[in-house]
Amino acid sequence: MRNITMLGTGLIGTFYTMTLHGYRARDQIKVACAVNDEQAREFAKNWDIPRWTSDIAEAVNDPETDTVVIGIPNYLHLQAALLAIQAGKNVLCTKPLGRNAAEALQMLEAAEKAGVFHGYLEDLVYTPKTLKALESVKRGALGNILWARSRETHPGPHSDWFWKKELSGGGAIVDMGCHCIEIARNFIGKDVRPVEVMCWADTQVHPIEAEDSAVGLVRYENGAIGQYEVSWTFRGGMDLRDEVSGTEGTIWLNHWLRTGFDMFTAVGQGGYVAEKAEGDTGWLFPVGDEVNSLGYVHMFQDMLDAIDEKRAPMETFYDGYIVNAIVDASYKSAQTKRWEPIELAVWRGSEGGARKIGPSEYDAEHWLIKEEKMPDGKTKLILKAKSSGEISQKFTE
Amino acid sequence: MRNITMLGTGLIGTFYTMTLHGYRARDQIKVACAVNDEQAREFAKNWDIPRWTSDIAEAVNDPETDTVVIGIPNYLHLQAALLAIQAGKNVLCTKPLGRNAAEALQMLEAAEKAGVFHGYLEDLVYTPKTLKALESVKRGALGNILWARSRETHPGPHSDWFWKKELSGGGAIVDMGCHCIEIARNFIGKDVRPVEVMCWADTQVHPIEAEDSAVGLVRYENGAIGQYEVSWTFRGGMDLRDEVSGTEGTIWLNHWLRTGFDMFTAVGQGGYVAEKAEGDTGWLFPVGDEVNSLGYVHMFQDMLDAIDEKRAPMETFYDGYIVNAIVDASYKSAQTKRWEPIELAVWRGSEGGARKIGPSEYDAEHWLIKEEKMPDGKTKLILKAKSSGEISQKFTE
Amino acid sequence: MRNITMLGTGLIGTFYTMTLHGYRARDQIKVACAVNDEQAREFAKNWDIPRWTSDIAEAVNDPETDTVVIGIPNYLHLQAALLAIQAGKNVLCTKPLGRNAAEALQMLEAAEKAGVFHGYLEDLVYTPKTLKALESVKRGALGNILWARSRETHPGPHSDWFWKKELSGGGAIVDMGCHCIEIARNFIGKDVRPVEVMCWADTQVHPIEAEDSAVGLVRYENGAIGQYEVSWTFRGGMDLRDEVSGTEGTIWLNHWLRTGFDMFTAVGQGGYVAEKAEGDTGWLFPVGDEVNSLGYVHMFQDMLDAIDEKRAPMETFYDGYIVNAIVDASYKSAQTKRWEPIELAVWRGSEGGARKIGPSEYDAEHWLIKEEKMPDGKTKLILKAKSSGEISQKFTE
Amino acid sequence: MRNITMLGTGLIGTFYTMTLHGYRARDQIKVACAVNDEQAREFAKNWDIPRWTSDIAEAVNDPETDTVVIGIPNYLHLQAALLAIQAGKNVLCTKPLGRNAAEALQMLEAAEKAGVFHGYLEDLVYTPKTLKALESVKRGALGNILWARSRETHPGPHSDWFWKKELSGGGAIVDMGCHCIEIARNFIGKDVRPVEVMCWADTQVHPIEAEDSAVGLVRYENGAIGQYEVSWTFRGGMDLRDEVSGTEGTIWLNHWLRTGFDMFTAVGQGGYVAEKAEGDTGWLFPVGDEVNSLGYVHMFQDMLDAIDEKRAPMETFYDGYIVNAIVDASYKSAQTKRWEPIELAVWRGSEGGARKIGPSEYDAEHWLIKEEKMPDGKTKLILKAKSSGEISQKFTE
């Protein structure tokens, strides 16, 4: 059982609290910290939390709590994490870890130096679908992963601070690209080094400085590609999908808009439909259990179990740092308009490109290009001679 | 926090235990009871349960437990429930409550007489999708419910006792129809009396006495229809869907085969794909979090919270009894080949048909039959004169 | 190349004409007949048809045409068909063939006596998806068909005459059940005799005499079940789906609302979305090529090719008669509230139940009840001894 | 009615012929030309074509034909087109027009100089779904288009020449990227100039020189992005999807693997399932009417109608040239690893960026960043002051 300090009472703090206090949980939030006293008091009251404050240091140093959850705006992560580390508490920080890799590295190093538990609250790699898909990939169901696309787009964030670049550290890339980057990295393999990034980013619609849309390609050392697509201009709700291609298979995940729940209503229902839904009549696509579907439940389970079991969780500050480094390279690429190397001061995976990808052998003399069943029942083989390089085709019954 | 006796260590006992010990739960199973010592011991070991036995009475009367979960074959429900009631413990019984309404009524009356807490473990009305859909229906998003179809079909149950009529009480109707009946009843409204049933049942494929396929229509007092479809002959996995039609809207739920998780694998993954999946190569449709998607998590949350809060849960032995009565009438109808009345010794809903369904008025002189937008942008109205009964159409811009 | 008389210029006549004049077709409509001169003239002008009239006999007897297409209200089918037969022309009649089996039989016998070509314009068995699915079924992909559900529901028909029982011959069953019945019959096999029907029908919402909703079960001689669901009360567009279960497989067809075309629009598009779509903002589900998706293209191709090739088309007046007989039995069952036999004065399929369905043998002593791959990789077999009837289970690696 | 010379009898020639001779078509192929006499003779026999040859010039100059369809390998397009132009015939050429922009430009200029009709057979912009989606976009249903993704991936092409770079002109980009580029261009607007391209291309799996996978971003003058994804390494069939985002809406098209036709078969069906399907048991996703779904039907309808009506078709050699120019820039970018300008010797659209995209005004002093309905029913507005640039939020009821 954990006693928790919750920093942040906005949308993310609400989702976190709903999760931590959900089901028949044995963990408890003992103090809530909001941007001002009024919000803190109301939040504490709603969620039956004994203490509240608007002072981050006071919340972090609450004598009863052993774990600090950071769910406040990006520009406060570093400061809050350092306070929690100083207090010797377990520290769990929402995404992105820092506004940039330098901040993230500072957090990682401080946590490791102090020897405190650190978890990176990257919920979307913990969705039940993603966890099961990752398990299938580990078992080899897809062969070697060649390409992973992760997409998060919606009509724009809820809070005004998101729209201010100096507070958020950026736009849609920092807000959502960090999710997509880490999802693709999990599928491709955390031991495979991300080498370089090509990124397009633009402010297509909104009167803001930060990008409201971006597409990035992250090339890994073994030739695999992680592709992220983020936007604050999407219409129709929240589009949250992953697609993974491997030499032996394919995975498609749809986390939000098409999950087996379709509703048409001519009259509406006078209330909330789903996060970032647009409209409340016509065809709607609610999500059954939102905090479960978004990965919050399995994320906190892993984090708190890991603390109990004195092991590292699936996502640590190290992972958060890698993500920030990829984000930094993305911003640079969007400026220079070319592929930019990913600078990693710390790299703990393999060198030289783990999990090679490449052609299959047909026999001693030939590579197999393709095998296909034809309409007439025959099998067509397309082969390449290793020595001459000649390409030929033949049919077998 | 609850201390629990778990009766049953088969598929259902495993799902229940996985759920009760899942996430960061504070409840604990203290004793497990299986059909023989060996299975009991192994189950207890796997799930870290302190005590085990193959004696139902011993398990029920364990001095430390306050709650008994019945997850054993149908023919043992009555006996086990009476033991638990006698012991004055909270009793939660899996579906179907009895093998027939007489058994179920005996269980209901015994529990009420003893004043013990009783819950009917009808998990499928607790799936997150179903709970959210029911909430939308309560808020009026679908208007009055006219028809609710619930379908559960798969290639047949896991254990041999299911296939023996004298142990199970019947075939696919008792096994799965009970789910479907209660799902439709929740959508149509628990206060609306189910009046009569028409049921087709047949043994289409298997060399057994019990039915392996059935379709039933349950007519409610207000004219709404609950339709259930069950089969042990379906190929392709487990088909678990609900469809609800109301005067103002529609809901479609797909709980298993199309939930936003599609996987193709040419090589398989050497293991479990999803409950009742067929094959492990080609296109597969795994489910993210099975115990959550099947309703177990929210079911036990409601049950155990209800015990803590000294309130009734969403599903009680009374509901189980109503379902058994509808099942009994279904079997009779399958024999007599006509609509059969549903005999209810106990009925606690409204009399006279709650939530009337019927036509809408267009103006003082006319009923509105239909309003439709045409390709040319006009609106076509089809009206019926109240006095003359004459039907006419007119167009408005 | 065919020269055609088109009787009817409403929705169905429009779809037919759009199809016959579609693509690069070589056939031509030479005369159009509407309910009054004005409509006939306008229709002829729009579709570049040389002649028009409001006189059915004149249209039928047009000297240039060789083929008469009947696309007028149900109560006029018999009269129009007799005129066309008398004129010795090829006659193609829309569904349902008659208002009842007696009318249909009269049409069938007249056509056969006169030796004219007769086609039953049951478009929905000609959808490209249905044709391909039927082909797969013929090749054995689903084994023996056990159950076929066909569903057509929408918010109600376009024209006022549909709502008048004396003109249409009934409500949703006559309007749409005829489609569903013939779809299921095609899947189950046209040589298998439909034996009896159980039907629920009700007027749930509209102020009309005819049923606005119905569910019917048609039992075939071999034990297979055809299930139809029709309604004029559905909300959300037109729900047009088929589901087929066989001993070896499953087919699901969605013809209208989920065909791989999803659109969200916050502003609408100022026009037609799809047949019977409701609303023009929010999430919409248009259909690419409506006349192709509804089967009109392949239907007329088969009909006109059959005339050219002097063969029978896939659907003839005989099929229309069988459908009408099933509809008649359905209405009777809805009244008597029990299964009603299907009276067939003419039956040309097999006697004694073609395509037997039943259990599979495991070995000389046992029936196989079920074979299932378990999570631990083993295969579980559930067997029944032929002599003793004992049920047992065993595991194989 | 057209008399046609068909050059090519492989997969593409078969699809074309199936289409041109399909339905009740009035056009006829009078001569077929294959790579050798045997194939030509067999093809002519199968499709009831009066004459055949293996000599391209002879086929083109057939005295009876007025229209030449080029469905032969890429390296022969230029030569065949010049022959047809010289013969003064209508010339329709499959995709890509040339192996590069230089070839395409030569074809365009020759056709225009000679004044012959020229059509670019880009079938995928003619799929019924795409045509209807384009119509909706034209009507403003999506507002201004911001991003269009088109994806075509499958396990690799059918014929060996595709795998030889010198014959095909390249790999997956030339083979399929040309489709995707033109689809995106149609959605974004043909009058908007494509300015520059960023492309990643790699040979991830096959032992070939050409790329087997690529992702490209095409930036248009108004800021819109066309994104193409192509691969010969995809597993699970043919993935053919488009996604379009605009300021007011979204369109998702799935042309192949999820079109409302799901089939499970444990035993297979002994034959063809769908183009590039993998395997014939388990869950399969056939396509109803392949030539219609792939756009061939509407493409030839437009082409031949255009010839009859003496107008330009929707896609001409000019469009083919633009596509080739984008492909050329893509290859260059894949080499230089930076955005490369698209060189257009001929540009006939608008200059200066048609269809401006950008922010919306809230009132005279503010831009609107976002408007969202909150769970509590209020509407939250996020605004930016035009003068100060300050971002604020406010709530309205």
mmCIF file of N, CA, C and O in Angstrom, chain A residues 146-147 149 151 155-156 158 160 163 196 198 204-207 223 227 229 235 241 243 247 250 337 339 359 367 369-370 372 380 384 393, chain D residues 146-147 149 151 155-156 158 160 163 196 198 204-207 223 227 229 235 241 243 247 250 337 339 359 367 369-370 372 380 384 393:
data_model
loop_
_atom_site.group_PDB
_atom_site.id
_atom_site.type_symbol
_atom_site.label_atom_id
_atom_site.label_comp_id
_atom_site.label_asym_id
_atom_site.label_seq_id
_atom_site.Cartn_x
_atom_site.Cartn_y
_atom_site.Cartn_z
ATOM 1 N N LEU A 146 9.612 -3.816 -38.848
ATOM 2 C CA LEU A 146 10.162 -2.962 -39.889
ATOM 3 C C LEU A 146 9.702 -1.521 -39.764
ATOM 4 O O LEU A 146 10.423 -0.591 -40.133
ATOM 5 N N TRP A 147 8.486 -1.352 -39.254
ATOM 6 C CA TRP A 147 7.867 -0.015 -39.291
ATOM 7 C C TRP A 147 6.787 0.028 -38.225
ATOM 8 O O TRP A 147 6.060 -0.952 -38.032
ATOM 9 N N ARG A 149 3.902 2.827 -36.837
ATOM 10 C CA ARG A 149 3.280 4.139 -36.913
ATOM 11 C C ARG A 149 2.420 4.327 -35.682
ATOM 12 O O ARG A 149 1.624 3.466 -35.326
ATOM 13 N N ARG A 151 -0.148 7.287 -33.973
ATOM 14 C CA ARG A 151 -0.835 8.522 -34.348
ATOM 15 C C ARG A 151 -1.703 8.993 -33.197
ATOM 16 O O ARG A 151 -2.474 8.215 -32.651
ATOM 17 N N PRO A 155 -8.818 17.650 -31.653
ATOM 18 C CA PRO A 155 -9.012 19.073 -31.993
ATOM 19 C C PRO A 155 -8.234 20.053 -31.125
ATOM 20 O O PRO A 155 -8.433 21.262 -31.256
ATOM 21 N N GLY A 156 -7.358 19.591 -30.248
ATOM 22 C CA GLY A 156 -6.538 20.509 -29.455
ATOM 23 C C GLY A 156 -6.700 20.271 -27.976
ATOM 24 O O GLY A 156 -7.711 19.737 -27.532
ATOM 25 N N HIS A 158 -6.943 20.771 -23.720
ATOM 26 C CA HIS A 158 -7.976 21.358 -22.876
ATOM 27 C C HIS A 158 -7.563 22.668 -22.211
ATOM 28 O O HIS A 158 -8.379 23.554 -22.013
ATOM 29 N N ASP A 160 -5.241 26.180 -21.315
ATOM 30 C CA ASP A 160 -4.609 27.262 -22.064
ATOM 31 C C ASP A 160 -3.087 27.185 -22.050
ATOM 32 O O ASP A 160 -2.442 27.572 -22.993
ATOM 33 N N TRP A 163 -1.089 25.851 -25.002
ATOM 34 C CA TRP A 163 -0.981 26.649 -26.220
ATOM 35 C C TRP A 163 0.140 27.694 -26.132
ATOM 36 O O TRP A 163 0.379 28.406 -27.092
ATOM 37 N N GLU A 196 18.490 8.756 -36.174
ATOM 38 C CA GLU A 196 18.273 10.084 -36.751
ATOM 39 C C GLU A 196 16.781 10.312 -36.996
ATOM 40 O O GLU A 196 15.998 9.366 -37.025
ATOM 41 N N MET A 198 13.725 12.658 -39.174
ATOM 42 C CA MET A 198 13.257 13.642 -40.146
ATOM 43 C C MET A 198 11.871 14.076 -39.703
ATOM 44 O O MET A 198 11.016 13.220 -39.459
ATOM 45 N N GLN A 204 -0.627 24.902 -38.929
ATOM 46 C CA GLN A 204 -1.514 24.952 -40.101
ATOM 47 C C GLN A 204 -2.766 25.777 -39.870
ATOM 48 O O GLN A 204 -3.295 26.375 -40.791
ATOM 49 N N VAL A 205 -3.263 25.780 -38.654
ATOM 50 C CA VAL A 205 -4.583 26.366 -38.436
ATOM 51 C C VAL A 205 -4.612 27.415 -37.326
ATOM 52 O O VAL A 205 -5.263 28.443 -37.465
ATOM 53 N N HIS A 206 -3.936 27.158 -36.232
ATOM 54 C CA HIS A 206 -4.138 27.987 -35.051
ATOM 55 C C HIS A 206 -3.231 29.214 -35.028
ATOM 56 O O HIS A 206 -2.129 29.181 -35.546
ATOM 57 N N PRO A 207 -3.687 30.283 -34.382
ATOM 58 C CA PRO A 207 -2.904 31.507 -34.299
ATOM 59 C C PRO A 207 -1.897 31.407 -33.153
ATOM 60 O O PRO A 207 -1.957 32.167 -32.196
ATOM 61 N N GLY A 223 17.600 -0.230 -39.243
ATOM 62 C CA GLY A 223 16.837 0.082 -40.446
ATOM 63 C C GLY A 223 15.340 0.222 -40.220
ATOM 64 O O GLY A 223 14.606 0.643 -41.114
ATOM 65 N N GLN A 227 7.290 5.943 -36.978
ATOM 66 C CA GLN A 227 6.636 7.095 -37.620
ATOM 67 C C GLN A 227 5.608 7.684 -36.668
ATOM 68 O O GLN A 227 4.751 6.965 -36.164
ATOM 69 N N GLU A 229 2.653 10.720 -35.957
ATOM 70 C CA GLU A 229 1.767 11.725 -36.554
ATOM 71 C C GLU A 229 0.971 12.366 -35.434
ATOM 72 O O GLU A 229 0.272 11.664 -34.698
ATOM 73 N N ARG A 235 -10.445 16.611 -36.765
ATOM 74 C CA ARG A 235 -11.878 16.746 -36.470
ATOM 75 C C ARG A 235 -12.533 15.375 -36.375
ATOM 76 O O ARG A 235 -12.280 14.504 -37.197
ATOM 77 N N ARG A 241 -4.279 5.689 -32.760
ATOM 78 C CA ARG A 241 -4.063 4.394 -33.415
ATOM 79 C C ARG A 241 -2.598 4.067 -33.560
ATOM 80 O O ARG A 241 -1.780 4.971 -33.722
ATOM 81 N N GLU A 243 -0.009 1.239 -35.788
ATOM 82 C CA GLU A 243 0.116 0.210 -36.823
ATOM 83 C C GLU A 243 1.551 -0.278 -36.825
ATOM 84 O O GLU A 243 2.472 0.533 -36.844
ATOM 85 N N THR A 247 8.282 -8.530 -40.503
ATOM 86 C CA THR A 247 8.523 -9.443 -41.624
ATOM 87 C C THR A 247 7.510 -10.578 -41.679
ATOM 88 O O THR A 247 7.283 -11.159 -42.730
ATOM 89 N N THR A 250 1.470 -8.244 -38.888
ATOM 90 C CA THR A 250 0.946 -6.888 -38.818
ATOM 91 C C THR A 250 0.093 -6.742 -37.567
ATOM 92 O O THR A 250 -0.601 -7.688 -37.185
ATOM 93 N N LYS A 337 15.281 21.203 -42.130
ATOM 94 C CA LYS A 337 14.680 20.509 -43.268
ATOM 95 C C LYS A 337 15.534 19.341 -43.761
ATOM 96 O O LYS A 337 15.536 19.037 -44.968
ATOM 97 N N TRP A 339 17.415 15.314 -42.275
ATOM 98 C CA TRP A 339 17.557 14.347 -41.198
ATOM 99 C C TRP A 339 18.565 14.892 -40.191
ATOM 100 O O TRP A 339 19.625 15.377 -40.578
ATOM 101 N N PRO A 359 17.079 -9.935 -46.150
ATOM 102 C CA PRO A 359 16.418 -10.923 -47.018
ATOM 103 C C PRO A 359 16.475 -12.363 -46.496
ATOM 104 O O PRO A 359 17.313 -12.707 -45.676
ATOM 105 N N TRP A 367 18.325 -16.070 -53.244
ATOM 106 C CA TRP A 367 17.498 -15.357 -52.282
ATOM 107 C C TRP A 367 16.040 -15.532 -52.701
ATOM 108 O O TRP A 367 15.741 -15.602 -53.895
ATOM 109 N N ILE A 369 12.674 -13.687 -53.150
ATOM 110 C CA ILE A 369 12.076 -12.346 -53.191
ATOM 111 C C ILE A 369 10.620 -12.427 -52.761
ATOM 112 O O ILE A 369 10.156 -11.655 -51.942
ATOM 113 N N LYS A 370 9.910 -13.407 -53.292
ATOM 114 C CA LYS A 370 8.483 -13.459 -52.995
ATOM 115 C C LYS A 370 7.899 -14.830 -53.286
ATOM 116 O O LYS A 370 8.301 -15.488 -54.229
ATOM 117 N N GLU A 372 3.976 -16.539 -53.630
ATOM 118 C CA GLU A 372 2.581 -16.108 -53.682
ATOM 119 C C GLU A 372 1.703 -17.205 -54.256
ATOM 120 O O GLU A 372 2.057 -17.856 -55.231
ATOM 121 N N LYS A 380 3.709 -19.193 -56.994
ATOM 122 C CA LYS A 380 4.731 -18.529 -57.794
ATOM 123 C C LYS A 380 5.871 -18.082 -56.884
ATOM 124 O O LYS A 380 5.642 -17.458 -55.848
ATOM 125 N N LYS A 384 16.176 -14.610 -56.666
ATOM 126 C CA LYS A 384 17.330 -13.852 -57.167
ATOM 127 C C LYS A 384 18.577 -14.698 -56.963
ATOM 128 O O LYS A 384 18.858 -15.130 -55.834
ATOM 129 N N GLN A 393 11.430 -16.172 -62.157
ATOM 130 C CA GLN A 393 10.245 -16.666 -61.460
ATOM 131 C C GLN A 393 10.000 -18.110 -61.847
ATOM 132 O O GLN A 393 10.348 -18.557 -62.932
ATOM 133 N N LEU D 146 -6.011 19.786 -45.008
ATOM 134 C CA LEU D 146 -4.727 20.047 -44.375
ATOM 135 C C LEU D 146 -3.729 18.923 -44.639
ATOM 136 O O LEU D 146 -2.526 19.155 -44.675
ATOM 137 N N TRP D 147 -4.235 17.721 -44.742
ATOM 138 C CA TRP D 147 -3.350 16.542 -44.767
ATOM 139 C C TRP D 147 -4.100 15.405 -45.436
ATOM 140 O O TRP D 147 -5.284 15.213 -45.219
ATOM 141 N N ARG D 149 -3.340 11.313 -46.345
ATOM 142 C CA ARG D 149 -2.449 10.152 -46.328
ATOM 143 C C ARG D 149 -3.030 9.094 -47.236
ATOM 144 O O ARG D 149 -4.213 8.764 -47.166
ATOM 145 N N ARG D 151 -2.102 5.133 -48.574
ATOM 146 C CA ARG D 151 -1.215 4.016 -48.243
ATOM 147 C C ARG D 151 -1.542 2.828 -49.132
ATOM 148 O O ARG D 151 -2.698 2.451 -49.273
ATOM 149 N N PRO D 155 2.447 -7.737 -50.017
ATOM 150 C CA PRO D 155 3.689 -8.524 -49.917
ATOM 151 C C PRO D 155 4.575 -8.508 -51.156
ATOM 152 O O PRO D 155 5.545 -9.261 -51.199
ATOM 153 N N GLY D 156 4.261 -7.709 -52.137
ATOM 154 C CA GLY D 156 5.134 -7.633 -53.321
ATOM 155 C C GLY D 156 4.383 -7.912 -54.602
ATOM 156 O O GLY D 156 3.358 -8.596 -54.596
ATOM 157 N N HIS D 158 3.352 -9.149 -58.607
ATOM 158 C CA HIS D 158 3.157 -10.473 -59.184
ATOM 159 C C HIS D 158 4.239 -10.881 -60.178
ATOM 160 O O HIS D 158 4.580 -12.042 -60.274
ATOM 161 N N ASP D 160 7.920 -10.759 -62.384
ATOM 162 C CA ASP D 160 9.337 -10.583 -62.090
ATOM 163 C C ASP D 160 9.900 -9.261 -62.589
ATOM 164 O O ASP D 160 10.804 -8.716 -61.986
ATOM 165 N N TRP D 163 10.525 -6.364 -60.234
ATOM 166 C CA TRP D 163 11.628 -6.408 -59.283
ATOM 167 C C TRP D 163 12.961 -5.979 -59.913
ATOM 168 O O TRP D 163 13.976 -5.927 -59.251
ATOM 169 N N GLU D 196 7.566 20.778 -52.694
ATOM 170 C CA GLU D 196 8.790 20.052 -52.344
ATOM 171 C C GLU D 196 8.433 18.720 -51.693
ATOM 172 O O GLU D 196 7.315 18.516 -51.235
ATOM 173 N N MET D 198 9.871 15.366 -49.144
ATOM 174 C CA MET D 198 10.825 14.687 -48.270
ATOM 175 C C MET D 198 10.489 13.209 -48.339
ATOM 176 O O MET D 198 9.324 12.839 -48.146
ATOM 177 N N GLN D 204 14.319 -2.869 -47.155
ATOM 178 C CA GLN D 204 14.357 -3.422 -45.814
ATOM 179 C C GLN D 204 14.481 -4.935 -45.792
ATOM 180 O O GLN D 204 15.062 -5.501 -44.880
ATOM 181 N N VAL D 205 13.888 -5.590 -46.764
ATOM 182 C CA VAL D 205 13.779 -7.038 -46.674
ATOM 183 C C VAL D 205 14.296 -7.782 -47.894
ATOM 184 O O VAL D 205 14.937 -8.820 -47.762
ATOM 185 N N HIS D 206 14.019 -7.290 -49.072
ATOM 186 C CA HIS D 206 14.271 -8.087 -50.270
ATOM 187 C C HIS D 206 15.678 -7.907 -50.808
ATOM 188 O O HIS D 206 16.259 -6.837 -50.687
ATOM 189 N N PRO D 207 16.194 -8.932 -51.469
ATOM 190 C CA PRO D 207 17.543 -8.853 -52.036
ATOM 191 C C PRO D 207 17.520 -8.176 -53.396
ATOM 192 O O PRO D 207 17.843 -8.782 -54.416
ATOM 193 N N GLY D 223 0.497 24.932 -47.842
ATOM 194 C CA GLY D 223 0.818 24.362 -46.534
ATOM 195 C C GLY D 223 0.259 22.969 -46.307
ATOM 196 O O GLY D 223 0.581 22.326 -45.316
ATOM 197 N N GLN D 227 0.784 12.723 -47.878
ATOM 198 C CA GLN D 227 1.694 11.718 -47.293
ATOM 199 C C GLN D 227 1.464 10.375 -47.976
ATOM 200 O O GLN D 227 0.328 9.901 -48.031
ATOM 201 N N GLU D 229 2.603 6.235 -48.273
ATOM 202 C CA GLU D 229 3.284 5.113 -47.631
ATOM 203 C C GLU D 229 3.143 3.908 -48.545
ATOM 204 O O GLU D 229 2.022 3.504 -48.886
ATOM 205 N N ARG D 235 2.479 -7.662 -44.497
ATOM 206 C CA ARG D 235 1.906 -9.003 -44.366
ATOM 207 C C ARG D 235 0.427 -8.933 -43.997
ATOM 208 O O ARG D 235 0.043 -8.130 -43.141
ATOM 209 N N ARG D 241 -5.553 2.140 -48.109
ATOM 210 C CA ARG D 241 -6.372 3.073 -47.334
ATOM 211 C C ARG D 241 -5.984 4.516 -47.587
ATOM 212 O O ARG D 241 -4.831 4.816 -47.864
ATOM 213 N N GLU D 243 -6.638 8.515 -45.802
ATOM 214 C CA GLU D 243 -7.142 9.315 -44.683
ATOM 215 C C GLU D 243 -6.962 10.780 -45.044
ATOM 216 O O GLU D 243 -5.880 11.175 -45.470
ATOM 217 N N THR D 247 -10.065 21.220 -42.146
ATOM 218 C CA THR D 247 -10.395 22.080 -41.003
ATOM 219 C C THR D 247 -11.773 21.776 -40.431
ATOM 220 O O THR D 247 -12.035 22.046 -39.266
ATOM 221 N N THR D 250 -13.143 14.967 -41.568
ATOM 222 C CA THR D 250 -12.220 13.844 -41.731
ATOM 223 C C THR D 250 -12.854 12.812 -42.655
ATOM 224 O O THR D 250 -14.065 12.616 -42.612
ATOM 225 N N LYS D 337 18.744 13.104 -48.502
ATOM 226 C CA LYS D 337 18.247 13.159 -47.124
ATOM 227 C C LYS D 337 17.768 14.557 -46.721
ATOM 228 O O LYS D 337 17.880 14.950 -45.566
ATOM 229 N N TRP D 339 14.647 17.821 -47.920
ATOM 230 C CA TRP D 339 13.542 18.205 -48.783
ATOM 231 C C TRP D 339 14.097 18.606 -50.136
ATOM 232 O O TRP D 339 15.063 19.366 -50.206
ATOM 233 N N PRO D 359 -5.835 30.488 -39.430
ATOM 234 C CA PRO D 359 -6.683 30.567 -38.233
ATOM 235 C C PRO D 359 -8.046 31.220 -38.472
ATOM 236 O O PRO D 359 -8.244 31.957 -39.430
ATOM 237 N N TRP D 367 -8.345 35.881 -32.102
ATOM 238 C CA TRP D 367 -8.390 34.658 -32.862
ATOM 239 C C TRP D 367 -8.997 33.566 -31.976
ATOM 240 O O TRP D 367 -8.796 33.567 -30.776
ATOM 241 N N ILE D 369 -8.675 29.880 -30.835
ATOM 242 C CA ILE D 369 -7.763 28.727 -30.878
ATOM 243 C C ILE D 369 -8.564 27.436 -30.816
ATOM 244 O O ILE D 369 -8.329 26.502 -31.567
ATOM 245 N N LYS D 370 -9.534 27.394 -29.913
ATOM 246 C CA LYS D 370 -10.276 26.144 -29.743
ATOM 247 C C LYS D 370 -11.594 26.381 -29.038
ATOM 248 O O LYS D 370 -11.692 27.242 -28.167
ATOM 249 N N GLU D 372 -14.547 23.908 -27.173
ATOM 250 C CA GLU D 372 -14.763 22.516 -26.771
ATOM 251 C C GLU D 372 -15.898 22.404 -25.764
ATOM 252 O O GLU D 372 -16.028 23.208 -24.851
ATOM 253 N N LYS D 380 -15.886 25.598 -23.466
ATOM 254 C CA LYS D 380 -14.649 26.299 -23.152
ATOM 255 C C LYS D 380 -14.087 26.874 -24.441
ATOM 256 O O LYS D 380 -13.972 26.186 -25.452
ATOM 257 N N LYS D 384 -6.908 34.003 -28.494
ATOM 258 C CA LYS D 384 -5.627 34.718 -28.535
ATOM 259 C C LYS D 384 -5.899 36.153 -28.965
ATOM 260 O O LYS D 384 -6.507 36.380 -30.019
ATOM 261 N N GLN D 393 -8.482 31.695 -21.625
ATOM 262 C CA GLN D 393 -9.624 30.798 -21.817
ATOM 263 C C GLN D 393 -10.842 31.356 -21.108
ATOM 264 O O GLN D 393 -10.736 32.090 -20.141
#
